[in-house]
Short mmCIF file of C-alpha atoms in Angstrom, two decimals:
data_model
loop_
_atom_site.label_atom_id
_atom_site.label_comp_id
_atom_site.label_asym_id
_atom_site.label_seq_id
_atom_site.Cartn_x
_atom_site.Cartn_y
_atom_site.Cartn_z
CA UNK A 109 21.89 1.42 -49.10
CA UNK A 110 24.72 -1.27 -48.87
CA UNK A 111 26.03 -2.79 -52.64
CA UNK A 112 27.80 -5.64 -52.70
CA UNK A 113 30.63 -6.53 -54.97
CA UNK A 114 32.94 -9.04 -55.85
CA UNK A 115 36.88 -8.86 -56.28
CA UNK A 116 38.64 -10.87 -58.38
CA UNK A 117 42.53 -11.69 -57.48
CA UNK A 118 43.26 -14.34 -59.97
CA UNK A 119 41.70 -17.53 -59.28
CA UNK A 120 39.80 -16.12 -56.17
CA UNK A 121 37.02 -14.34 -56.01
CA UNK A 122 36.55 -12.34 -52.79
CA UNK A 123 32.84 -10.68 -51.43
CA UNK A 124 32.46 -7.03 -49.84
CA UNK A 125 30.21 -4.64 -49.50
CA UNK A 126 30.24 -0.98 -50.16
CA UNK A 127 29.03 1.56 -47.68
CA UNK A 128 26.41 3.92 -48.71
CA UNK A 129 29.02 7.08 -48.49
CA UNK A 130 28.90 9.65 -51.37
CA UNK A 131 33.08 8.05 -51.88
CA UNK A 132 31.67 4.47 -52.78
CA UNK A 133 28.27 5.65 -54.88
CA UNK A 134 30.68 7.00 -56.96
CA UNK A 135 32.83 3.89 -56.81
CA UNK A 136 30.05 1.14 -57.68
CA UNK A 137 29.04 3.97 -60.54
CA UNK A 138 32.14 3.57 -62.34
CA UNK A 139 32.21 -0.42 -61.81
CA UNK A 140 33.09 -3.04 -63.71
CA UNK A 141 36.95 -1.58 -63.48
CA UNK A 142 40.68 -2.94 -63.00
CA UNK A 143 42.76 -1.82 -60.45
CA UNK A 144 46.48 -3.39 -60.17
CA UNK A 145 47.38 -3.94 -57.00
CA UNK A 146 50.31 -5.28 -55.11
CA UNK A 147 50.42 -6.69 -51.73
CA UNK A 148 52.20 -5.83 -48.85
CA UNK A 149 51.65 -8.55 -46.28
CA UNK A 150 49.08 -6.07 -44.56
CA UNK A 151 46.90 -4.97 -47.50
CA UNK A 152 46.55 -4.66 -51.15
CA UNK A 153 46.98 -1.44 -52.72
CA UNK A 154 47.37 0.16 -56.32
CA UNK A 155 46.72 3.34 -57.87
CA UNK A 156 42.79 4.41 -58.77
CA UNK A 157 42.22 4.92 -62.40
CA UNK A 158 39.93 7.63 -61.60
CA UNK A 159 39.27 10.19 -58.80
CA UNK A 160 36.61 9.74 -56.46
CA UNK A 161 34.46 12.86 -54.60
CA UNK A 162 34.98 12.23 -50.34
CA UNK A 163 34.12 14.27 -47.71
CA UNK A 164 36.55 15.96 -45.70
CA UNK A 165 35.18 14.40 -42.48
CA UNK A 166 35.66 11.22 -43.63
CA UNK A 167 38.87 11.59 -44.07
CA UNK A 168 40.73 9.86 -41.04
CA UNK A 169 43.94 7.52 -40.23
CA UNK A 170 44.18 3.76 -39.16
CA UNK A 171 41.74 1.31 -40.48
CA UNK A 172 39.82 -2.10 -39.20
CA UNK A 173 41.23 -5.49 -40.67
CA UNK A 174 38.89 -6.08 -43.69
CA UNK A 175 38.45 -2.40 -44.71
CA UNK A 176 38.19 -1.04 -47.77
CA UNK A 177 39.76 1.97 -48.58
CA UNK A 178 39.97 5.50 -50.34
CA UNK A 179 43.20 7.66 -50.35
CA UNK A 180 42.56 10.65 -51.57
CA UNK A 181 45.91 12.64 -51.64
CA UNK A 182 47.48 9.25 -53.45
CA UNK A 183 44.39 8.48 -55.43
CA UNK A 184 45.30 5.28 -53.86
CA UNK A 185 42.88 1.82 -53.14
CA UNK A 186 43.99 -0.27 -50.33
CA UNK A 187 42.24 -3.54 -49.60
CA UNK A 188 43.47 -4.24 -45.49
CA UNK A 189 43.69 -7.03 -43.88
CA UNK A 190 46.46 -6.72 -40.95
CA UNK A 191 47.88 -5.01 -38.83
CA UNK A 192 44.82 -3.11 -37.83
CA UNK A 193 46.90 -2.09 -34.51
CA UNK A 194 49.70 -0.29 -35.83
CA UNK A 195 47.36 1.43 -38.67
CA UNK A 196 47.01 4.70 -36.71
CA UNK A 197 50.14 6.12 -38.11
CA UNK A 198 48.58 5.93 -41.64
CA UNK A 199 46.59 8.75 -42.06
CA UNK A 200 44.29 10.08 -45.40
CA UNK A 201 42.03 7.18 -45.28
CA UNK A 202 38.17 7.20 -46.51
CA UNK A 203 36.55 3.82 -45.74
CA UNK A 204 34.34 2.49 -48.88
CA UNK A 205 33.25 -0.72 -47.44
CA UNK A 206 34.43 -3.75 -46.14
CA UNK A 207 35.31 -7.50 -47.04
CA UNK A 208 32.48 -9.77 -46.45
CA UNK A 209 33.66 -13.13 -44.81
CA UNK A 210 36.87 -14.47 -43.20
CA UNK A 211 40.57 -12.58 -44.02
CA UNK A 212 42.29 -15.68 -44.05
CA UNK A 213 42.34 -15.69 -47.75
CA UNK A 214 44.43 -12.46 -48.00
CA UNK A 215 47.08 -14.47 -46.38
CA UNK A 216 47.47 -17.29 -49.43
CA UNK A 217 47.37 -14.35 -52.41
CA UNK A 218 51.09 -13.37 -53.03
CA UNK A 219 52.49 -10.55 -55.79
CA UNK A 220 50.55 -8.44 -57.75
CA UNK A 221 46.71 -8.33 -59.76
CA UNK A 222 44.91 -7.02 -62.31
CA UNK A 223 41.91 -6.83 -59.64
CA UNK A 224 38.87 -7.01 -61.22
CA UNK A 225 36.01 -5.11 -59.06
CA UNK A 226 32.30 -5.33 -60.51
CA UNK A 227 28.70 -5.78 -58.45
CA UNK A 228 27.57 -8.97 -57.49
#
């Protein structure tokens, strides 16, 4: 079973929905939390504030535009939204979930957040 969340980056508040992997249960269990992030151009990443338990077949490289995801060797989140083509070269990725809705949005945010993640 699917939970959906929302994600704060300043003014905007973005959907998404977690998958029902053992990686995101333990993610919506530890929710409301912060996460800072920075963006890149291609995602939005910052450092977990906690570890999360992940299968080792789950563990893969590249992601989908609108994926959200897990690094586990980093302890890293990553929000992506481009480049989807060239992601095969990144690997150590768990997939959590994904944005609900249009990326277009990604494109207008700029810097870094305090990203405030908690259910919807």
């Amino acid at each position: 079973m699917s939970t959906k969340i929302n994600m704060t980056f300043g003014e905007a508040t973005i959907q998404a929905e977690l998958n029902d992997t053992e990686t995101a249960r333990s993610f919506a269990a530890s929710l409301p939390t912060t996460i800072h992030v920075s963006g890149t151009g291609i995602d939005f990443c910052g450092r977990m504030p906690f570890e999360l338990p992940y299968e080792e077949a789950q563990v893969h490289s590249g992601w989908t535009n609108g994926d959200m995801n897990y690094n586990p060797g980093g302890g890293w989140f990553a929000l992506l939204f481009d480049d989807e083509e060239n992601s095969m070269r990144y690997g150590d990725q768990v997939n959590m979930g994904r944005v609900i809705g249009p990326l277009d949005v990604f494109h207008t945010l700029t810097g870094s957040y305090d990203l405030l993640i908690e259910r919807a």
